[in-house]
mmCIF file of C-alpha atoms in Angstrom:
data_model
loop_
_atom_site.group_PDB
_atom_site.id
_atom_site.type_symbol
_atom_site.label_atom_id
_atom_site.label_comp_id
_atom_site.label_asym_id
_atom_site.label_seq_id
_atom_site.Cartn_x
_atom_site.Cartn_y
_atom_site.Cartn_z
ATOM 1 C CA MET A 1 0.000 0.000 0.000
ATOM 2 C CA GLN A 2 2.783 2.377 0.969
ATOM 3 C CA HIS A 3 4.588 1.697 -2.315
ATOM 4 C CA VAL A 4 1.415 2.506 -4.239
ATOM 5 C CA VAL A 5 1.038 5.839 -2.444
ATOM 6 C CA VAL A 6 4.697 6.719 -2.978
ATOM 7 C CA ALA A 7 4.463 5.767 -6.657
ATOM 8 C CA ALA A 8 1.273 7.800 -7.088
ATOM 9 C CA ILE A 9 2.789 10.897 -5.505
ATOM 10 C CA GLY A 10 6.020 10.412 -7.420
ATOM 11 C CA ALA A 11 4.098 10.243 -10.682
ATOM 12 C CA ILE A 12 2.797 13.786 -10.198
ATOM 13 C CA VAL A 13 6.213 15.413 -10.234
ATOM 14 C CA ASN A 14 9.243 13.500 -11.489
ATOM 15 C CA LEU A 15 12.147 14.543 -9.279
ATOM 16 C CA ASP A 16 14.526 11.833 -10.472
ATOM 17 C CA HIS A 17 16.723 14.144 -12.498
ATOM 18 C CA PRO A 18 19.204 17.000 -11.970
ATOM 19 C CA ALA A 19 17.553 20.298 -11.068
ATOM 20 C CA HIS A 20 16.276 22.493 -13.885
ATOM 21 C CA ILE A 21 18.041 25.853 -13.853
ATOM 22 C CA ILE A 22 16.750 29.247 -14.950
ATOM 23 C CA GLU A 23 19.524 31.649 -15.980
ATOM 24 C CA TRP A 24 19.068 35.348 -16.638
ATOM 25 C CA HIS A 25 22.288 37.391 -16.769
ATOM 26 C CA PHE A 26 23.964 36.855 -13.386
ATOM 27 C CA ILE A 27 20.808 35.396 -11.815
ATOM 28 C CA LYS A 28 20.819 31.601 -11.656
ATOM 29 C CA LEU A 29 17.977 29.842 -9.838
ATOM 30 C CA THR A 30 16.511 26.368 -9.792
ATOM 31 C CA VAL A 31 12.926 26.064 -10.967
ATOM 32 C CA SER A 32 11.891 24.779 -7.536
ATOM 33 C CA ASN A 33 13.330 27.880 -5.851
ATOM 34 C CA VAL A 34 11.610 30.142 -8.384
ATOM 35 C CA ILE A 35 8.304 28.426 -7.582
ATOM 36 C CA VAL A 36 8.825 28.940 -3.828
ATOM 37 C CA ILE A 37 9.734 32.618 -4.337
ATOM 38 C CA GLY A 38 6.635 33.031 -6.507
ATOM 39 C CA LEU A 39 4.472 31.438 -3.806
ATOM 40 C CA MET A 40 5.959 33.836 -1.244
ATOM 41 C CA PHE A 41 4.910 36.800 -3.407
ATOM 42 C CA VAL A 42 1.420 35.303 -3.771
ATOM 43 C CA ALA A 43 1.184 34.816 0.022
ATOM 44 C CA PHE A 44 2.490 38.340 0.642
ATOM 45 C CA PHE A 45 -0.040 40.069 -1.589
ATOM 46 C CA ALA A 46 -2.834 37.826 -0.325
ATOM 47 C CA ALA A 47 -1.887 38.739 3.266
ATOM 48 C CA ILE A 48 -2.127 42.429 2.384
ATOM 49 C CA LEU A 49 -5.231 42.368 0.224
ATOM 50 C CA LEU A 50 -7.459 39.721 1.816
ATOM 51 C CA PRO A 51 -9.593 40.999 4.708
ATOM 52 C CA PHE A 52 -8.896 39.368 8.030
ATOM 53 C CA PRO A 53 -11.906 37.395 9.313
ATOM 54 C CA GLY A 54 -13.941 39.549 11.674
ATOM 55 C CA SER A 55 -11.928 42.740 11.143
ATOM 56 C CA GLY A 56 -14.863 44.520 9.464
ATOM 57 C CA ALA A 57 -17.208 43.595 12.296
ATOM 58 C CA ARG A 58 -14.728 44.875 14.869
ATOM 59 C CA ARG A 59 -14.358 48.165 13.004
ATOM 60 C CA GLU A 60 -18.107 48.582 12.729
ATOM 61 C CA ALA A 61 -18.494 47.795 16.423
ATOM 62 C CA ARG A 62 -16.002 50.530 17.226
ATOM 63 C CA ARG A 63 -17.770 53.054 15.009
ATOM 64 C CA GLY A 64 -21.219 52.002 16.157
ATOM 65 C CA GLY A 65 -20.857 53.474 19.617
ATOM 66 C CA ASP A 66 -18.921 50.794 21.457
ATOM 67 C CA LYS A 67 -16.461 53.263 22.921
ATOM 68 C CA SER A 68 -15.679 51.303 26.065
ATOM 69 C CA MET B 1 14.947 54.771 69.275
ATOM 70 C CA SER B 2 17.264 54.086 66.397
ATOM 71 C CA VAL B 3 16.209 53.709 62.789
ATOM 72 C CA SER B 4 18.013 51.009 60.925
ATOM 73 C CA PRO B 5 19.433 52.099 57.577
ATOM 74 C CA PRO B 6 17.661 50.717 54.501
ATOM 75 C CA ARG B 7 19.135 47.456 53.337
ATOM 76 C CA PRO B 8 20.973 47.643 50.027
ATOM 77 C CA LYS B 9 19.028 46.025 47.225
ATOM 78 C CA SER B 10 20.343 42.683 46.067
ATOM 79 C CA TRP B 11 20.907 42.047 42.357
ATOM 80 C CA THR B 12 17.858 39.840 42.223
ATOM 81 C CA VAL B 13 15.680 42.701 43.501
ATOM 82 C CA ARG B 14 17.225 45.124 41.018
ATOM 83 C CA VAL B 15 16.658 42.690 38.149
ATOM 84 C CA ARG B 16 13.053 42.078 39.255
ATOM 85 C CA GLU B 17 12.277 45.781 39.550
ATOM 86 C CA ALA B 18 13.870 46.562 36.185
ATOM 87 C CA GLY B 19 11.965 43.692 34.573
ATOM 88 C CA VAL B 20 8.594 44.715 36.000
ATOM 89 C CA GLU B 21 9.232 48.354 35.059
ATOM 90 C CA ALA B 22 10.134 47.436 31.471
ATOM 91 C CA LEU B 23 7.387 44.866 31.067
ATOM 92 C CA PRO B 24 4.574 45.136 33.594
ATOM 93 C CA PRO B 25 2.301 42.065 33.630
ATOM 94 C CA GLU B 26 -0.505 43.796 31.689
ATOM 95 C CA LYS B 27 1.961 44.512 28.869
ATOM 96 C CA LEU B 28 3.691 41.130 28.988
ATOM 97 C CA LEU B 29 0.416 39.199 28.806
ATOM 98 C CA PRO B 30 -2.225 41.645 27.515
ATOM 99 C CA ASP B 31 -5.909 40.759 27.299
ATOM 100 C CA GLY B 32 -6.452 42.650 24.052
ATOM 101 C CA GLN B 33 -4.761 44.180 21.042
ATOM 102 C CA PRO B 34 -5.594 47.196 18.839
ATOM 103 C CA THR B 35 -7.975 46.410 15.968
ATOM 104 C CA TYR B 36 -5.245 46.965 13.359
ATOM 105 C CA VAL B 37 -3.424 43.880 14.699
ATOM 106 C CA ALA B 38 -6.174 41.840 12.988
ATOM 107 C CA SER B 39 -4.016 41.340 9.871
ATOM 108 C CA TRP B 40 -2.701 38.300 8.011
ATOM 109 C CA ILE B 41 0.820 39.715 8.254
ATOM 110 C CA TYR B 42 0.877 38.887 11.979
ATOM 111 C CA VAL B 43 -0.441 35.402 11.268
ATOM 112 C CA PHE B 44 2.762 34.826 9.311
ATOM 113 C CA GLY B 45 4.787 36.086 12.297
ATOM 114 C CA VAL B 46 3.060 33.628 14.602
ATOM 115 C CA ALA B 47 3.419 30.895 11.966
ATOM 116 C CA SER B 48 7.192 31.516 12.007
ATOM 117 C CA ILE B 49 7.268 30.908 15.759
ATOM 118 C CA ALA B 50 5.080 27.804 15.417
ATOM 119 C CA ALA B 51 7.438 26.435 12.754
ATOM 120 C CA LEU B 52 10.410 27.216 14.995
ATOM 121 C CA VAL B 53 8.851 25.163 17.801
ATOM 122 C CA VAL B 54 8.476 22.201 15.401
ATOM 123 C CA ILE B 55 12.056 22.692 14.187
ATOM 124 C CA ILE B 56 13.444 22.621 17.729
ATOM 125 C CA GLY B 57 11.308 19.616 18.684
ATOM 126 C CA SER B 58 12.096 17.520 15.608
ATOM 127 C CA GLY B 59 15.739 18.596 15.697
ATOM 128 C CA THR B 60 16.062 17.485 19.310
ATOM 129 C CA ILE B 61 14.747 14.030 18.389
ATOM 130 C CA LEU B 62 17.107 13.812 15.398
ATOM 131 C CA ALA B 63 20.075 14.826 17.559
ATOM 132 C CA LEU B 64 19.197 12.220 20.195
ATOM 133 C CA LYS B 65 18.793 9.390 17.674
ATOM 134 C CA GLY B 66 21.723 10.148 15.364
ATOM 135 C CA PRO B 67 22.594 9.945 11.650
ATOM 136 C CA ALA B 68 22.119 6.179 11.233
ATOM 137 C CA TRP B 69 18.543 6.500 12.532
ATOM 138 C CA TRP B 70 17.575 9.440 10.339
ATOM 139 C CA HIS B 71 19.137 7.813 7.238
ATOM 140 C CA TYR B 72 18.118 4.147 7.539
ATOM 141 C CA THR B 73 14.775 3.909 9.368
ATOM 142 C CA GLY B 74 11.303 4.861 8.205
ATOM 143 C CA ILE B 75 10.512 6.854 11.340
ATOM 144 C CA GLY B 76 13.912 8.529 11.024
ATOM 145 C CA HIS B 77 13.064 9.601 7.463
ATOM 146 C CA PHE B 78 9.753 10.916 8.777
ATOM 147 C CA PHE B 79 11.344 13.139 11.442
ATOM 148 C CA ASN B 80 14.058 14.175 9.002
ATOM 149 C CA SER B 81 11.329 15.342 6.603
ATOM 150 C CA ILE B 82 9.361 17.045 9.385
ATOM 151 C CA HIS B 83 12.508 18.962 10.337
ATOM 152 C CA MET B 84 13.273 19.993 6.755
ATOM 153 C CA TRP B 85 9.717 21.060 5.858
ATOM 154 C CA ALA B 86 9.350 22.967 9.136
ATOM 155 C CA VAL B 87 12.463 24.914 8.141
ATOM 156 C CA GLU B 88 10.917 25.607 4.719
ATOM 157 C CA LEU B 89 7.756 26.909 6.405
ATOM 158 C CA PHE B 90 9.809 28.915 8.921
ATOM 159 C CA PHE B 91 11.638 30.786 6.171
ATOM 160 C CA PHE B 92 8.515 31.137 4.021
ATOM 161 C CA ALA B 93 6.440 32.655 6.832
ATOM 162 C CA MET B 94 9.310 34.756 8.178
ATOM 163 C CA VAL B 95 10.052 36.295 4.778
ATOM 164 C CA VAL B 96 6.387 37.216 4.194
ATOM 165 C CA HIS B 97 6.224 38.732 7.715
ATOM 166 C CA LEU B 98 9.500 40.587 7.087
ATOM 167 C CA TRP B 99 8.305 42.000 3.749
ATOM 168 C CA GLY B 100 5.041 43.119 5.325
ATOM 169 C CA LYS B 101 6.749 44.833 8.241
ATOM 170 C CA TYR B 102 9.249 46.522 5.908
ATOM 171 C CA TRP B 103 6.458 48.116 3.861
ATOM 172 C CA MET B 104 4.666 49.067 7.093
ATOM 173 C CA ALA B 105 7.865 50.848 8.279
ATOM 174 C CA ALA B 106 7.672 48.859 11.498
ATOM 175 C CA TRP B 107 10.626 50.709 13.036
ATOM 176 C CA ARG B 108 8.489 53.832 13.618
ATOM 177 C CA GLY B 109 7.712 55.133 17.097
ATOM 178 C CA GLY B 110 10.842 53.964 18.891
ATOM 179 C CA ARG B 111 10.589 50.423 17.558
ATOM 180 C CA THR B 112 14.069 50.279 16.021
ATOM 181 C CA ARG B 113 15.107 47.340 18.194
ATOM 182 C CA VAL B 114 11.916 45.454 17.328
ATOM 183 C CA TRP B 115 12.755 45.749 13.623
ATOM 184 C CA ILE B 116 16.462 45.020 14.109
ATOM 185 C CA THR B 117 15.886 41.841 16.143
ATOM 186 C CA GLY B 118 13.444 40.592 13.491
ATOM 187 C CA ALA B 119 15.753 41.343 10.562
ATOM 188 C CA VAL B 120 18.825 39.926 12.340
ATOM 189 C CA THR B 121 16.859 36.754 13.137
ATOM 190 C CA PHE B 122 16.481 36.199 9.408
ATOM 191 C CA LEU B 123 20.193 36.809 8.815
ATOM 192 C CA VAL B 124 21.193 34.416 11.627
ATOM 193 C CA ALA B 125 18.692 31.791 10.470
ATOM 194 C CA VAL B 126 20.431 31.527 7.069
ATOM 195 C CA PRO B 127 23.753 30.128 8.417
ATOM 196 C CA THR B 128 21.745 28.042 10.891
ATOM 197 C CA ALA B 129 20.101 26.311 7.936
ATOM 198 C CA LEU B 130 23.411 26.088 6.042
ATOM 199 C CA THR B 131 25.105 24.296 8.939
ATOM 200 C CA GLY B 132 22.136 21.911 8.903
ATOM 201 C CA TYR B 133 22.632 21.133 5.224
ATOM 202 C CA VAL B 134 26.292 20.250 5.824
ATOM 203 C CA SER B 135 25.410 18.139 8.907
ATOM 204 C CA GLN B 136 23.272 15.634 7.020
ATOM 205 C CA GLN B 137 26.065 13.051 6.699
ATOM 206 C CA ASN B 138 25.391 12.235 3.050
ATOM 207 C CA PHE B 139 26.646 13.132 -0.434
ATOM 208 C CA ASP B 140 24.436 16.216 -0.483
ATOM 209 C CA ALA B 141 26.241 17.508 2.624
ATOM 210 C CA GLN B 142 29.630 16.707 1.085
ATOM 211 C CA TRP B 143 28.773 18.581 -2.092
ATOM 212 C CA ILE B 144 27.414 21.643 -0.272
ATOM 213 C CA SER B 145 30.292 21.794 2.215
ATOM 214 C CA THR B 146 33.004 21.550 -0.450
ATOM 215 C CA GLN B 147 31.287 24.263 -2.485
ATOM 216 C CA ALA B 148 30.548 26.536 0.477
ATOM 217 C CA LYS B 149 34.058 26.302 1.934
ATOM 218 C CA ASP B 150 35.288 28.271 -1.066
ATOM 219 C CA ALA B 151 32.908 31.079 -0.136
ATOM 220 C CA MET B 152 34.262 31.081 3.433
ATOM 221 C CA ASN B 153 37.868 31.053 2.224
ATOM 222 C CA SER B 154 37.217 33.841 -0.269
ATOM 223 C CA VAL B 155 36.130 36.191 2.519
ATOM 224 C CA GLY B 156 38.955 35.158 4.840
ATOM 225 C CA VAL B 157 37.050 33.290 7.546
ATOM 226 C CA GLY B 158 37.919 29.757 6.473
ATOM 227 C CA ALA B 159 40.227 29.341 9.480
ATOM 228 C CA PHE B 160 37.286 29.817 11.823
ATOM 229 C CA PHE B 161 34.498 28.087 9.880
ATOM 230 C CA ASN B 162 35.599 24.804 8.311
ATOM 231 C CA LEU B 163 32.508 23.570 6.507
ATOM 232 C CA THR B 164 34.049 20.163 5.859
ATOM 233 C CA ASN B 165 34.446 19.612 9.618
ATOM 234 C CA PHE B 166 31.274 17.742 10.598
ATOM 235 C CA GLY B 167 31.829 18.105 14.353
ATOM 236 C CA GLN B 168 32.247 21.855 14.132
ATOM 237 C CA MET B 169 29.266 22.355 11.834
ATOM 238 C CA TYR B 170 27.083 20.029 13.910
ATOM 239 C CA SER B 171 27.942 21.959 17.089
ATOM 240 C CA TYR B 172 27.019 25.201 15.375
ATOM 241 C CA HIS B 173 23.798 23.690 14.066
ATOM 242 C CA VAL B 174 22.431 21.991 17.188
ATOM 243 C CA LEU B 175 23.655 24.376 19.897
ATOM 244 C CA ILE B 176 25.154 27.767 19.071
ATOM 245 C CA MET B 177 22.968 28.870 16.168
ATOM 246 C CA PRO B 178 19.648 27.635 17.638
ATOM 247 C CA LEU B 179 20.448 29.471 20.879
ATOM 248 C CA ALA B 180 21.022 32.641 18.864
ATOM 249 C CA VAL B 181 17.807 32.242 16.849
ATOM 250 C CA VAL B 182 15.643 31.402 19.884
ATOM 251 C CA GLY B 183 17.233 34.257 21.866
ATOM 252 C CA LEU B 184 16.584 36.741 19.067
ATOM 253 C CA VAL B 185 12.996 35.571 18.567
ATOM 254 C CA GLY B 186 12.405 35.801 22.327
ATOM 255 C CA ALA B 187 13.847 39.320 22.430
ATOM 256 C CA HIS B 188 11.745 40.262 19.386
ATOM 257 C CA VAL B 189 8.498 39.089 21.014
ATOM 258 C CA LEU B 190 9.300 40.795 24.329
ATOM 259 C CA LEU B 191 10.142 44.041 22.514
ATOM 260 C CA VAL B 192 6.833 43.838 20.627
ATOM 261 C CA ARG B 193 5.097 43.413 23.993
ATOM 262 C CA ARG B 194 6.970 46.390 25.421
ATOM 263 C CA HIS B 195 6.470 48.834 22.553
ATOM 264 C CA GLY B 196 3.208 47.513 21.167
ATOM 265 C CA VAL B 197 2.438 46.634 17.552
ATOM 266 C CA VAL B 198 3.253 49.457 15.164
ATOM 267 C CA PRO B 199 0.129 51.449 14.148
ATOM 268 C CA PRO B 200 -0.768 51.719 10.442
ATOM 269 C CA LEU B 201 0.918 54.294 8.233
ATOM 270 C CA PRO B 202 -1.011 57.607 8.004
ATOM 271 C CA PHE B 203 -2.810 56.796 4.725
ATOM 272 C CA HIS B 204 -3.801 53.391 6.083
ATOM 273 C CA ALA B 205 -4.822 54.929 9.400
ATOM 274 C CA ALA B 206 -7.138 57.326 7.543
ATOM 275 C CA ARG B 207 -8.841 54.332 5.961
ATOM 276 C CA ALA B 208 -9.092 52.642 9.348
ATOM 277 C CA GLY B 209 -10.862 55.738 10.698
ATOM 278 C CA ALA B 210 -11.571 55.698 14.404
ATOM 279 C CA ASP B 211 -9.545 52.564 15.020
ATOM 280 C CA VAL B 212 -6.322 54.474 15.430
ATOM 281 C CA PRO B 213 -6.358 57.580 17.625
ATOM 282 C CA ALA B 214 -4.314 60.495 16.318
ATOM 283 C CA ALA B 215 -2.036 60.383 19.332
ATOM 284 C CA VAL B 216 -1.187 56.779 18.522
ATOM 285 C CA ARG B 217 -0.612 57.491 14.811
ATOM 286 C CA GLU B 218 1.970 60.130 15.618
ATOM 287 C CA GLY B 219 3.114 59.142 19.083
ATOM 288 C CA PRO B 220 6.366 57.443 20.018
ATOM 289 C CA SER B 221 4.772 54.170 21.084
ATOM 290 C CA THR B 222 1.506 52.296 21.152
ATOM 291 C CA PRO B 223 -0.113 51.814 24.526
ATOM 292 C CA THR B 224 -2.375 48.814 24.737
ATOM 293 C CA GLY B 225 -5.621 49.321 26.542
ATOM 294 C CA PRO B 226 -9.312 50.014 26.085
ATOM 295 C CA SER B 227 -8.666 53.560 24.850
ATOM 296 C CA ASN B 228 -6.674 52.245 21.924
ATOM 297 C CA GLY B 229 -9.372 50.403 20.045
ATOM 298 C CA VAL B 230 -8.783 47.076 21.681
ATOM 299 C CA ALA B 231 -10.388 44.264 19.770
#
């Protein structure tokens, strides 16, 4: 069973090869690192732009006369 | 009737008084935070600390069991992977938190040390991870150490940091560097408690409206309390 799971996951992304490299002038990065950096940018902008759960309600509560 | 002279304060009393003055209990363990703390950026800060806890825990188990265990047993592979992926998450979350705080100018209002401890934590975490890579006891570690030693030699510190010396790198990785990272993170959290979370920048504060009092927007520090829009 374990071998089946490992084989199934391994079939999604074949990692049995030397890393793919992206070169641009002096910048040299592996594809995997580029993906991680891209995900960090996605997470960063999502963290800025997405409203935090309940933050609107708190703000409204403050403006609605809850001055305690 | 004679009056006895006041007893000189012992160092423990002086330390206690200085500690309570710097961080009174209501600041150290507050029961509320300003509404602007409700932001995903702080979730990434807390996620960094959570990942660090997993790193320390899994790393302790790996150190106790040794290289043969983490290379040749299934449970060893599991903890090895937990350790590695926790480090990935630690850096991921820390970088997002760091970017967010940079663009929020988090050093405002006397919070220079808060920013510095956070930024230096990132810088110290990088060699902490590097010494982990070269402590794996496999061909990957050999390759990285023989490549990285050239970088050390090129900047003239090869006599002090020999990346091909497993014992030295392992000592750095399991003792010295983790102490530095945990100490810096602890100082960072305590400084955040002392100075409060930085209020939004003026144009963000205008959008937040009544959440941020003017005195807080422009003041040197952020008091935490009911008058400060505590959530």
